[in-house]
């Protein structure tokens, strides 16, 4: 598995037989590397996965899906909304479901947040309901299980997510205000999960979010060595839950 951080909550995941984009906010993302382009990131992508419908997570998804012919995996409401916008390949699912995509499996987990977009089907400004927010579990044979939490607060059923899926890699929002901050994110990781590697996200993008992962890393205490604050644009390999440079 290779992971490329694209800033905010956007990641490119390369698996044997599949290339995924998760929450691809690229255009308008201040932390997306200036030397990169949407077209470059989209090359080889055959799946786009969305945790929820907020604009800073849907991002360029619709344009990428149309340009590449990739398959969208998201909740039912997001898939129907995307189909109305011209996306042809959809894989609708919902919380508790698990779908075999061939090269990988994906499950949706709970997240404590909200989910809507600001544009309706005519392009007018409106709050469009897009189902419940989710976390994404990505599973592939011979690869570490990945949990992208999406946007969420801490909640005690995280313990069940760990028990059911045993994720080794955790992509965790830490930026506060709209998601967990450093204190609650570090508590969630240490109380409810057994991650081998933790990649913080949803920070440093906009001024109203926490600007770095320093406090989160400090609060991880003896588990601080598990935190990998990847620079936007950086790609890492994951083997047995451990990251290494590409």
Coordinates of N, CA and C in Angstrom, one line a residue:
X1 N 0.8 -1.2 0.0 CA 0.0 0.0 0.0 C 0.9 1.2 0.0
X2 N 0.5 2.2 -0.8 CA 1.1 3.5 -0.8 C 0.1 4.6 -0.5
X3 N 0.4 5.5 0.4 CA -0.5 6.6 0.8 C 0.2 7.9 0.4
X4 N -0.6 8.8 -0.3 CA -0.1 10.1 -0.6 C -1.1 11.1 0.1
X5 N -0.6 12.0 0.9 CA -1.4 13.0 1.6 C -1.5 14.2 0.6
X6 N -2.7 14.7 0.4 CA -2.9 15.8 -0.5 C -3.4 17.0 0.2
X7 N -3.3 17.0 1.5 CA -3.7 18.2 2.3 C -5.1 18.0 2.8
X8 N -5.4 18.7 3.9 CA -6.7 18.6 4.6 C -7.1 17.2 4.9
X9 N -8.1 16.6 4.3 CA -8.4 15.2 4.6 C -8.3 14.3 3.3
X10 N -7.6 14.8 2.3 CA -7.5 14.2 1.0 C -6.3 13.2 0.9
X11 N -6.6 12.0 0.5 CA -5.5 11.0 0.4 C -5.7 10.2 -0.9
X12 N -4.6 9.8 -1.5 CA -4.5 8.9 -2.6 C -4.0 7.6 -2.1
X13 N -4.7 6.5 -2.3 CA -4.3 5.2 -1.8 C -4.1 4.3 -3.0
X14 N -2.9 3.7 -3.1 CA -2.5 2.8 -4.2 C -2.4 1.4 -3.6
X15 N -3.2 0.5 -4.1 CA -3.2 -0.9 -3.7 C -2.9 -1.7 -5.0
X16 N -2.5 -3.0 -4.8 CA -2.4 -3.9 -5.9 C -3.8 -4.0 -6.6
X17 N -3.9 -3.5 -7.8 CA -5.1 -3.6 -8.6 C -6.1 -2.5 -8.4
X18 N -5.8 -1.5 -7.6 CA -6.8 -0.4 -7.4 C -6.1 0.9 -6.9
X19 N -6.6 2.0 -7.4 CA -6.1 3.3 -6.9 C -7.3 4.1 -6.5
X20 N -7.2 4.6 -5.2 CA -8.4 5.3 -4.6 C -8.0 6.7 -4.3
X21 N -9.0 7.6 -4.4 CA -9.0 8.9 -3.9 C -10.0 9.0 -2.8
X22 N -9.6 9.5 -1.6 CA -10.5 9.7 -0.5 C -10.7 11.2 -0.2
X23 N -11.9 11.7 -0.2 CA -12.2 13.1 0.1 C -11.3 14.1 -0.6
X24 N -11.4 14.1 -2.0 CA -10.4 14.8 -2.8 C -10.6 16.3 -2.9
X25 N -10.5 17.1 -1.8 CA -10.5 18.5 -1.9 C -9.1 18.9 -2.4
X26 N -9.0 19.4 -3.7 CA -7.8 19.8 -4.3 C -7.9 21.3 -4.7
X27 N -8.8 21.6 -5.6 CA -9.0 23.0 -5.9 C -9.5 23.8 -4.7
X28 N -8.9 24.9 -4.4 CA -9.3 25.7 -3.2 C -8.8 25.1 -1.9
X29 N -7.9 24.2 -2.0 CA -7.3 23.6 -0.8 C -5.9 24.3 -0.6
X30 N -5.8 25.2 0.4 CA -4.5 25.9 0.6 C -3.3 25.0 0.8
X31 N -3.5 23.8 1.3 CA -2.4 22.9 1.6 C -2.1 22.0 0.5
X32 N -2.9 22.0 -0.6 CA -2.6 21.2 -1.8 C -1.4 21.8 -2.5
X33 N -0.3 21.0 -2.7 CA 0.9 21.5 -3.2 C 0.7 22.2 -4.6
X34 N 1.3 23.4 -4.7 CA 1.1 24.3 -5.8 C 1.7 23.6 -7.1
X35 N 2.7 22.8 -6.9 CA 3.3 22.2 -8.1 C 2.5 21.0 -8.6
X36 N 1.5 20.6 -7.9 CA 0.7 19.5 -8.4 C -0.6 20.0 -9.0
X37 N -1.3 19.1 -9.8 CA -2.5 19.5 -10.5 C -3.6 18.4 -10.2
X38 N -4.8 18.8 -10.4 CA -5.9 17.8 -10.3 C -5.7 16.7 -11.3
X39 N -5.3 17.0 -12.5 CA -5.1 16.1 -13.6 C -4.0 15.1 -13.2
X40 N -2.9 15.5 -12.6 CA -1.9 14.7 -12.2 C -2.3 13.7 -11.1
X41 N -3.0 14.2 -10.1 CA -3.5 13.4 -9.0 C -4.5 12.3 -9.5
X42 N -5.3 12.7 -10.5 CA -6.4 11.8 -11.0 C -5.8 10.7 -11.9
X43 N -4.6 10.7 -12.3 CA -4.1 9.7 -13.2 C -4.1 8.3 -12.5
X44 N -4.7 7.4 -13.2 CA -4.8 6.0 -12.7 C -5.9 5.7 -11.7
X45 N -6.6 6.8 -11.3 CA -7.6 6.6 -10.2 C -8.8 5.8 -10.8
X46 N -9.2 4.8 -10.1 CA -10.4 4.0 -10.5 C -11.5 4.0 -9.5
X47 N -11.3 4.6 -8.3 CA -12.3 4.6 -7.2 C -12.1 6.0 -6.5
X48 N -13.3 6.6 -6.2 CA -13.3 7.8 -5.3 C -14.2 7.4 -4.2
X49 N -13.7 7.6 -2.9 CA -14.5 7.4 -1.7 C -14.7 8.7 -1.0
X50 N -16.0 8.9 -0.5 CA -16.3 10.1 0.2 C -16.9 9.7 1.6
X51 N -16.4 10.4 2.6 CA -16.8 10.2 4.0 C -18.2 10.9 4.2
X52 N -18.3 12.1 3.7 CA -19.6 12.8 3.8 C -19.7 13.9 2.8
X53 N -20.7 14.7 2.9 CA -21.0 15.6 1.8 C -20.6 17.0 1.9
X54 N -19.8 17.4 3.0 CA -19.4 18.8 3.1 C -18.4 19.1 1.9
X55 N -18.5 20.4 1.5 CA -17.7 20.8 0.4 C -16.2 20.6 0.5
X56 N -15.7 20.7 1.7 CA -14.2 20.5 1.9 C -13.8 19.0 1.9
X57 N -14.8 18.1 1.6 CA -14.5 16.7 1.5 C -14.9 16.2 0.1
X58 N -16.0 16.7 -0.4 CA -16.4 16.3 -1.8 C -15.4 16.9 -2.8
X59 N -15.1 18.2 -2.6 CA -14.0 18.8 -3.3 C -14.2 18.7 -4.8
X60 N -13.2 18.0 -5.5 CA -13.2 17.9 -6.9 C -13.7 16.5 -7.4
X61 N -14.4 15.8 -6.5 CA -14.9 14.5 -6.7 C -15.7 14.3 -8.0
X62 N -16.7 15.2 -8.2 CA -17.6 15.1 -9.3 C -16.8 15.2 -10.6
X63 N -15.9 16.2 -10.7 CA -15.1 16.4 -11.9 C -14.2 15.3 -12.2
X64 N -13.6 14.8 -11.1 CA -12.7 13.6 -11.3 C -13.4 12.4 -11.7
X65 N -14.5 12.1 -11.1 CA -15.3 11.0 -11.5 C -15.8 11.0 -13.0
X66 N -16.2 12.2 -13.4 CA -16.6 12.3 -14.8 C -15.4 12.2 -15.8
X67 N -14.2 12.7 -15.4 CA -13.1 12.7 -16.3 C -12.4 11.3 -16.4
X68 N -12.5 10.6 -15.3 CA -11.8 9.3 -15.3 C -12.7 8.1 -15.5
X69 N -14.0 8.2 -15.2 CA -14.9 7.1 -15.3 C -14.7 6.2 -14.0
X70 N -14.1 6.8 -13.0 CA -13.9 6.0 -11.7 C -15.3 5.8 -11.1
X71 N -15.3 4.8 -10.1 CA -16.5 4.5 -9.4 C -16.5 5.2 -8.1
X72 N -17.7 5.8 -7.8 CA -17.9 6.5 -6.5 C -18.5 5.5 -5.5
X73 N -17.8 5.5 -4.3 CA -18.3 4.8 -3.2 C -18.6 5.8 -2.1
X74 N -19.9 5.8 -1.6 CA -20.3 6.7 -0.6 C -21.7 6.3 -0.1
X75 N -22.2 7.0 0.8 CA -23.6 6.7 1.2 C -24.6 6.9 0.1
X76 N -25.8 6.3 0.3 CA -26.8 6.3 -0.7 C -27.1 7.8 -1.2
X77 N -27.3 8.7 -0.3 CA -27.7 10.0 -0.7 C -26.6 10.7 -1.5
X78 N -25.4 10.6 -1.1 CA -24.3 11.2 -1.9 C -24.2 10.6 -3.3
X79 N -24.4 9.2 -3.4 CA -24.4 8.6 -4.7 C -25.5 9.0 -5.6
X80 N -26.7 9.2 -5.1 CA -27.8 9.7 -5.9 C -27.6 11.1 -6.3
X81 N -27.1 11.9 -5.4 CA -26.8 13.3 -5.8 C -25.7 13.4 -6.9
X82 N -24.7 12.6 -6.8 CA -23.7 12.5 -7.8 C -24.2 12.0 -9.1
X83 N -25.0 11.0 -9.1 CA -25.6 10.5 -10.3 C -26.4 11.6 -11.0
X84 N -27.1 12.4 -10.2 CA -27.9 13.5 -10.8 C -27.0 14.5 -11.5
X85 N -25.7 14.6 -11.0 CA -24.8 15.5 -11.6 C -24.0 14.9 -12.8
X86 N -24.4 13.6 -13.2 CA -23.7 13.0 -14.3 C -22.7 12.0 -14.1
X87 N -22.5 11.6 -12.8 CA -21.6 10.5 -12.5 C -22.3 9.2 -12.8
X88 N -21.6 8.3 -13.6 CA -22.2 7.1 -14.1 C -22.0 5.9 -13.2
X89 N -20.8 5.8 -12.6 CA -20.5 4.6 -11.9 C -20.6 4.9 -10.4
X90 N -21.6 4.3 -9.7 CA -21.8 4.5 -8.3 C -21.8 3.2 -7.5
X91 N -21.4 3.2 -6.3 CA -21.4 2.1 -5.4 C -22.0 2.5 -4.1
X92 N -23.4 2.7 -4.0 CA -24.0 3.2 -2.8 C -24.0 2.2 -1.7
X93 N -23.8 2.6 -0.5 CA -23.8 1.8 0.7 C -24.2 2.6 1.9
X94 N -24.2 2.0 3.1 CA -24.5 2.7 4.3 C -23.8 2.1 5.5
X95 N -24.0 2.7 6.6 CA -23.3 2.3 7.8 C -23.6 0.8 8.1
X96 N -22.5 0.1 8.5 CA -22.6 -1.3 8.8 C -22.5 -2.2 7.6
X97 N -22.6 -1.6 6.4 CA -22.4 -2.4 5.2 C -20.9 -2.6 4.9
X98 N -20.6 -3.7 4.2 CA -19.3 -3.9 3.7 C -19.4 -4.4 2.2
X99 N -18.7 -3.9 1.3 CA -18.8 -4.2 -0.1 C -17.4 -4.7 -0.6
X100 N -17.4 -5.8 -1.3 CA -16.2 -6.4 -2.0 C -16.1 -5.7 -3.3
X101 N -15.0 -4.9 -3.5 CA -14.8 -4.3 -4.8 C -13.8 -5.0 -5.6
X102 N -13.4 -6.2 -5.3 CA -12.5 -7.0 -6.0 C -11.1 -6.9 -5.4
X103 N -10.4 -5.8 -5.7 CA -9.1 -5.6 -5.2 C -9.1 -5.1 -3.8
X104 N -10.2 -4.7 -3.3 CA -10.3 -4.3 -1.9 C -11.7 -4.3 -1.4
X105 N -11.9 -4.3 -0.1 CA -13.2 -4.2 0.5 C -13.4 -2.9 1.2
X106 N -14.6 -2.4 1.3 CA -14.8 -1.1 2.0 C -16.0 -1.2 2.9
X107 N -15.9 -0.6 4.1 CA -17.0 -0.6 5.0 C -17.2 0.9 5.5
X108 N -18.5 1.2 5.8 CA -18.8 2.5 6.4 C -19.0 2.4 7.9
X109 N -18.4 3.2 8.7 CA -18.6 3.2 10.1 C -19.3 4.5 10.5
X110 N -19.7 4.6 11.8 CA -20.3 5.8 12.3 C -19.2 6.9 12.4
X111 N -19.7 8.1 12.4 CA -19.0 9.3 12.7 C -20.0 10.3 13.3
X112 N -19.5 11.1 14.2 CA -20.3 12.1 14.9 C -20.0 13.5 14.2
X113 N -20.9 13.9 13.3 CA -20.7 15.1 12.5 C -22.0 15.4 11.8
X114 N -21.9 16.1 10.7 CA -23.1 16.4 9.8 C -22.7 16.2 8.4
X115 N -23.6 16.3 7.5 CA -23.3 16.0 6.0 C -24.3 16.7 5.1
X116 N -23.8 17.8 4.4 CA -24.6 18.5 3.5 C -23.7 19.2 2.5
X117 N -24.2 19.7 1.4 CA -23.4 20.5 0.5 C -24.1 21.8 0.3
X118 N -23.4 22.8 -0.2 CA -24.0 24.1 -0.4 C -24.5 24.4 -1.7
X119 N -24.5 23.5 -2.7 CA -25.0 23.7 -4.0 C -26.1 22.6 -4.3
X120 N -27.2 23.1 -4.8 CA -28.2 22.1 -5.3 C -28.0 21.7 -6.7
X121 N -28.9 21.0 -7.3 CA -28.7 20.4 -8.7 C -28.7 21.5 -9.7
X122 N -29.2 22.7 -9.4 CA -29.1 23.8 -10.4 C -27.9 24.7 -10.2
X123 N -27.1 24.4 -9.2 CA -26.0 25.2 -8.9 C -26.3 26.4 -8.0
X124 N -27.5 26.5 -7.5 CA -27.9 27.5 -6.6 C -27.4 27.2 -5.2
X125 N -27.1 28.3 -4.4 CA -26.7 28.1 -3.0 C -27.9 27.5 -2.2
X126 N -27.6 26.4 -1.6 CA -28.7 25.7 -0.8 C -28.0 24.7 0.1
X127 N -28.6 24.4 1.2 CA -28.2 23.3 2.0 C -28.8 22.0 1.5
X128 N -28.1 21.1 0.9 CA -28.6 19.9 0.3 C -28.2 18.7 1.3
X129 N -29.2 18.0 1.8 CA -28.9 16.9 2.7 C -28.3 15.8 2.0
X130 N -27.1 15.3 2.5 CA -26.4 14.2 1.9 C -26.1 13.0 2.8
X131 N -27.2 12.6 3.6 CA -27.0 11.5 4.4 C -26.2 11.7 5.6
X132 N -25.9 10.6 6.3 CA -25.1 10.7 7.5 C -23.6 10.6 7.3
X133 N -22.8 11.3 8.1 CA -21.4 11.2 7.9 C -20.9 9.9 8.3
X134 N -19.7 9.5 7.7 CA -19.2 8.2 8.0 C -17.6 8.2 8.1
X135 N -17.1 7.1 8.6 CA -15.7 6.8 8.5 C -15.6 5.7 7.4
X136 N -14.4 5.5 6.9 CA -14.2 4.5 5.8 C -13.2 3.5 6.3
X137 N -13.5 2.2 6.2 CA -12.5 1.2 6.4 C -12.2 0.5 5.0
X138 N -10.9 0.5 4.7 CA -10.4 -0.1 3.5 C -9.6 -1.3 3.8
X139 N -10.0 -2.4 3.2 CA -9.3 -3.7 3.5 C -8.9 -4.4 2.2
X140 N -7.7 -4.9 2.2 CA -7.1 -5.6 1.0 C -6.2 -6.7 1.5
X141 N -6.3 -7.8 0.8 CA -5.5 -9.0 1.1 C -4.0 -8.7 1.1
X142 N -3.4 -9.0 2.2 CA -2.0 -8.8 2.3 C -1.6 -7.4 2.7
X143 N -2.5 -6.5 2.9 CA -2.3 -5.1 3.2 C -2.8 -4.7 4.6
X144 N -2.3 -3.7 5.2 CA -2.8 -3.3 6.5 C -4.2 -2.7 6.3
X145 N -5.1 -2.9 7.3 CA -6.4 -2.3 7.2 C -6.3 -0.8 7.6
X146 N -7.0 0.0 6.8 CA -6.9 1.4 7.0 C -8.3 2.0 7.4
X147 N -8.3 2.8 8.4 CA -9.5 3.6 8.8 C -9.3 5.0 8.6
X148 N -10.1 5.6 7.7 CA -10.2 7.1 7.5 C -11.4 7.5 8.3
X149 N -11.2 8.2 9.4 CA -12.3 8.5 10.3 C -13.3 9.6 9.7
X150 N -12.9 10.2 8.6 CA -13.7 11.3 8.2 C -13.7 12.5 9.2
X151 N -14.7 13.2 9.3 CA -14.8 14.2 10.3 C -15.7 13.7 11.5
X152 N -15.2 13.8 12.7 CA -15.9 13.2 13.8 C -15.4 13.7 15.1
X153 N -16.3 13.6 16.1 CA -16.0 13.8 17.5 C -15.6 12.4 18.0
X154 N -15.1 12.3 19.2 CA -14.8 11.1 19.9 C -16.2 10.5 20.3
X155 N -16.3 9.2 20.3 CA -17.5 8.5 20.8 C -17.1 7.1 21.2
X156 N -17.8 6.5 22.2 CA -17.4 5.3 22.8 C -17.5 4.1 21.9
X157 N -18.3 4.1 20.9 CA -18.5 3.0 19.9 C -17.3 2.9 19.0
X158 N -16.3 3.8 19.1 CA -15.0 3.6 18.4 C -14.4 2.3 18.8
X159 N -14.7 1.9 20.1 CA -14.1 0.6 20.6 C -14.7 -0.6 19.8
X160 N -15.9 -0.5 19.4 CA -16.5 -1.5 18.5 C -15.9 -1.5 17.1
X161 N -15.6 -0.4 16.6 CA -15.0 -0.3 15.3 C -13.7 -1.0 15.3
X162 N -12.9 -0.7 16.4 CA -11.6 -1.4 16.5 C -11.8 -2.9 16.7
X163 N -12.8 -3.3 17.4 CA -13.0 -4.8 17.7 C -13.4 -5.5 16.4
X164 N -14.2 -4.8 15.6 CA -14.7 -5.5 14.3 C -13.7 -5.5 13.2
X165 N -13.0 -4.4 13.0 CA -12.1 -4.2 11.8 C -10.6 -4.3 12.1
X166 N -10.2 -4.1 13.4 CA -8.8 -4.1 13.7 C -7.9 -3.2 12.8
X167 N -8.3 -2.0 12.6 CA -7.5 -1.1 11.7 C -6.1 -0.9 12.2
X168 N -5.1 -1.0 11.4 CA -3.7 -0.8 11.8 C -3.2 0.6 11.5
X169 N -3.9 1.2 10.4 CA -3.5 2.6 10.1 C -4.8 3.5 10.4
X170 N -4.6 4.5 11.1 CA -5.7 5.4 11.4 C -5.4 6.8 10.8
X171 N -6.3 7.3 10.0 CA -6.3 8.7 9.5 C -7.3 9.5 10.4
X172 N -6.7 10.4 11.2 CA -7.5 10.9 12.3 C -7.6 12.5 12.2
X173 N -8.8 13.0 12.3 CA -8.9 14.5 12.2 C -8.6 15.1 13.6
X174 N -7.7 16.1 13.6 CA -7.3 16.7 14.9 C -7.4 18.2 15.0
X175 N -8.0 18.8 14.0 CA -7.9 20.3 13.9 C -8.8 21.1 14.8
X176 N -9.7 20.4 15.5 CA -10.6 21.1 16.5 C -11.7 21.9 15.7
X177 N -12.6 22.6 16.4 CA -13.7 23.4 15.9 C -14.8 22.5 15.2
X178 N -14.4 21.8 14.2 CA -15.4 21.0 13.4 C -15.2 19.5 13.7
X179 N -14.1 19.1 14.3 CA -13.8 17.7 14.6 C -13.1 17.7 15.9
X180 N -12.6 16.5 16.2 CA -11.8 16.4 17.5 C -10.6 17.3 17.4
X181 N -10.3 17.8 18.6 CA -9.0 18.5 18.7 C -7.9 17.6 19.2
X182 N -6.8 18.2 19.6 CA -5.7 17.3 20.0 C -6.0 16.5 21.2
X183 N -6.7 17.0 22.2 CA -7.0 16.3 23.4 C -7.9 15.1 23.1
X184 N -9.0 15.3 22.5 CA -10.0 14.2 22.3 C -9.4 13.2 21.2
X185 N -8.7 13.7 20.2 CA -8.2 12.8 19.2 C -7.1 11.9 19.8
X186 N -6.3 12.4 20.7 CA -5.3 11.6 21.3 C -6.0 10.6 22.3
X187 N -7.0 11.0 22.9 CA -7.8 10.1 23.8 C -8.4 9.0 23.0
X188 N -9.0 9.3 21.9 CA -9.7 8.3 21.0 C -8.7 7.3 20.5
X189 N -7.5 7.7 20.1 CA -6.5 6.8 19.6 C -6.0 5.9 20.6
X190 N -5.8 6.4 21.8 CA -5.2 5.5 22.9 C -6.2 4.7 23.7
X191 N -7.5 5.2 23.8 CA -8.4 4.5 24.6 C -9.2 3.4 23.8
X192 N -9.4 3.7 22.5 CA -10.3 2.9 21.7 C -9.7 2.1 20.6
X193 N -8.5 2.5 20.2 CA -7.9 1.9 19.0 C -6.5 1.3 19.3
X194 N -6.0 0.5 18.5 CA -4.7 -0.1 18.6 C -3.9 0.1 17.3
X195 N -4.0 1.3 16.8 CA -3.3 1.7 15.6 C -1.8 1.5 15.7
X196 N -1.2 1.0 14.6 CA 0.3 0.9 14.6 C 0.8 2.2 14.1
X197 N 0.1 2.9 13.2 CA 0.5 4.2 12.7 C -0.7 5.1 12.6
X198 N -0.5 6.4 13.0 CA -1.6 7.4 13.1 C -1.2 8.5 12.2
X199 N -2.0 8.9 11.2 CA -1.8 10.0 10.4 C -2.8 11.1 10.7
X200 N -2.4 12.2 11.3 CA -3.3 13.3 11.6 C -3.7 14.0 10.3
X201 N -4.9 14.5 10.3 CA -5.4 15.3 9.1 C -6.4 16.3 9.6
X202 N -6.9 17.1 8.7 CA -7.9 18.1 9.0 C -7.4 19.2 9.9
X203 N -6.2 19.6 9.7 CA -5.6 20.7 10.5 C -4.6 21.5 9.5
X204 N -4.4 22.7 9.9 CA -3.4 23.5 9.2 C -3.9 24.0 7.8
X205 N -5.1 23.7 7.4 CA -5.6 24.0 6.1 C -6.1 25.5 6.0
X206 N -6.9 25.8 7.0 CA -7.6 27.1 7.1 C -7.2 27.7 8.5
X207 N -7.2 29.0 8.6 CA -6.8 29.7 9.8 C -7.6 29.3 11.0
X208 N -8.9 28.9 10.9 CA -9.7 28.6 12.0 C -9.5 27.2 12.6
X209 N -8.6 26.5 11.9 CA -8.2 25.1 12.5 C -6.9 25.2 13.2
X210 N -6.6 24.3 14.1 CA -5.3 24.2 14.7 C -4.3 24.0 13.5
X211 N -3.1 24.6 13.7 CA -2.2 24.8 12.6 C -1.1 23.7 12.5
X212 N -1.0 22.9 13.5 CA 0.0 21.8 13.4 C -0.4 20.7 14.3
X213 N 0.4 19.6 14.3 CA 0.1 18.4 15.0 C 0.9 18.3 16.3
X214 N 1.6 19.4 16.7 CA 2.5 19.3 17.8 C 1.8 18.9 19.1
X215 N 0.7 19.5 19.5 CA 0.0 19.2 20.7 C -0.5 17.8 20.7
X216 N -1.1 17.4 19.6 CA -1.6 16.0 19.4 C -0.5 15.0 19.7
X217 N 0.7 15.2 19.0 CA 1.8 14.3 19.2 C 2.3 14.3 20.6
X218 N 2.3 15.4 21.3 CA 2.7 15.5 22.7 C 1.8 14.7 23.6
X219 N 0.5 14.9 23.3 CA -0.5 14.2 24.2 C -0.6 12.7 23.9
X220 N 0.0 12.2 22.8 CA 0.1 10.8 22.6 C 1.1 10.1 23.5
X221 N 1.9 10.9 24.2 CA 2.8 10.4 25.3 C 3.7 9.3 24.7
X222 N 3.6 8.1 25.4 CA 4.5 7.0 25.0 C 4.1 6.4 23.7
X223 N 3.0 6.8 23.1 CA 2.6 6.4 21.8 C 2.9 7.4 20.7
X224 N 3.6 8.5 21.1 CA 3.9 9.5 20.1 C 4.7 9.0 18.9
X225 N 5.5 7.9 19.1 CA 6.2 7.3 18.0 C 5.3 6.8 16.9
X226 N 4.1 6.6 17.2 CA 3.1 6.1 16.2 C 2.6 7.2 15.3
X227 N 2.8 8.4 15.6 CA 2.2 9.5 14.8 C 3.1 9.8 13.7
X228 N 2.5 9.9 12.5 CA 3.3 10.3 11.3 C 2.6 11.5 10.6
X229 N 3.1 12.7 10.9 CA 2.5 13.9 10.4 C 3.1 14.1 9.0
X230 N 2.4 13.6 8.0 CA 2.9 13.6 6.6 C 2.8 15.0 6.0
X231 N 3.8 15.4 5.3 CA 3.7 16.7 4.6 C 2.8 16.6 3.3
X232 N 1.9 17.5 3.1 CA 1.1 17.4 1.8 C 1.9 17.2 0.6
X233 N 1.6 16.3 -0.2 CA 2.3 15.9 -1.4 C 3.2 14.7 -1.2
X234 N 3.5 14.4 0.0 CA 4.4 13.3 0.4 C 3.7 11.9 0.2
X235 N 4.4 11.0 -0.3 CA 4.0 9.6 -0.5 C 4.8 8.7 0.4
X236 N 4.1 7.8 1.1 CA 4.8 6.8 1.9 C 4.3 5.4 1.6
X237 N 5.1 4.4 1.8 CA 4.7 3.0 1.7 C 4.3 2.5 3.1
X238 N 3.4 1.6 3.1 CA 2.9 1.0 4.4 C 3.1 -0.5 4.3
X239 N 3.9 -1.0 5.2 CA 4.1 -2.5 5.2 C 4.0 -3.0 6.7
X240 N 3.0 -3.9 6.9 CA 2.8 -4.4 8.3 C 2.5 -3.2 9.2
X241 N 1.8 -2.2 8.7 CA 1.4 -1.1 9.6 C 2.4 -0.1 9.8
X242 N 3.6 -0.2 9.2 CA 4.7 0.7 9.4 C 5.0 1.5 8.1
X243 N 5.2 2.8 8.3 CA 5.4 3.7 7.1 C 6.9 3.7 6.8
X244 N 7.2 3.9 5.5 CA 8.5 4.2 5.0 C 8.5 5.1 3.8
X245 N 9.5 5.9 3.6 CA 9.5 6.8 2.5 C 9.5 6.0 1.1
X246 N 8.9 6.7 0.1 CA 9.0 6.1 -1.2 C 10.2 6.5 -1.9

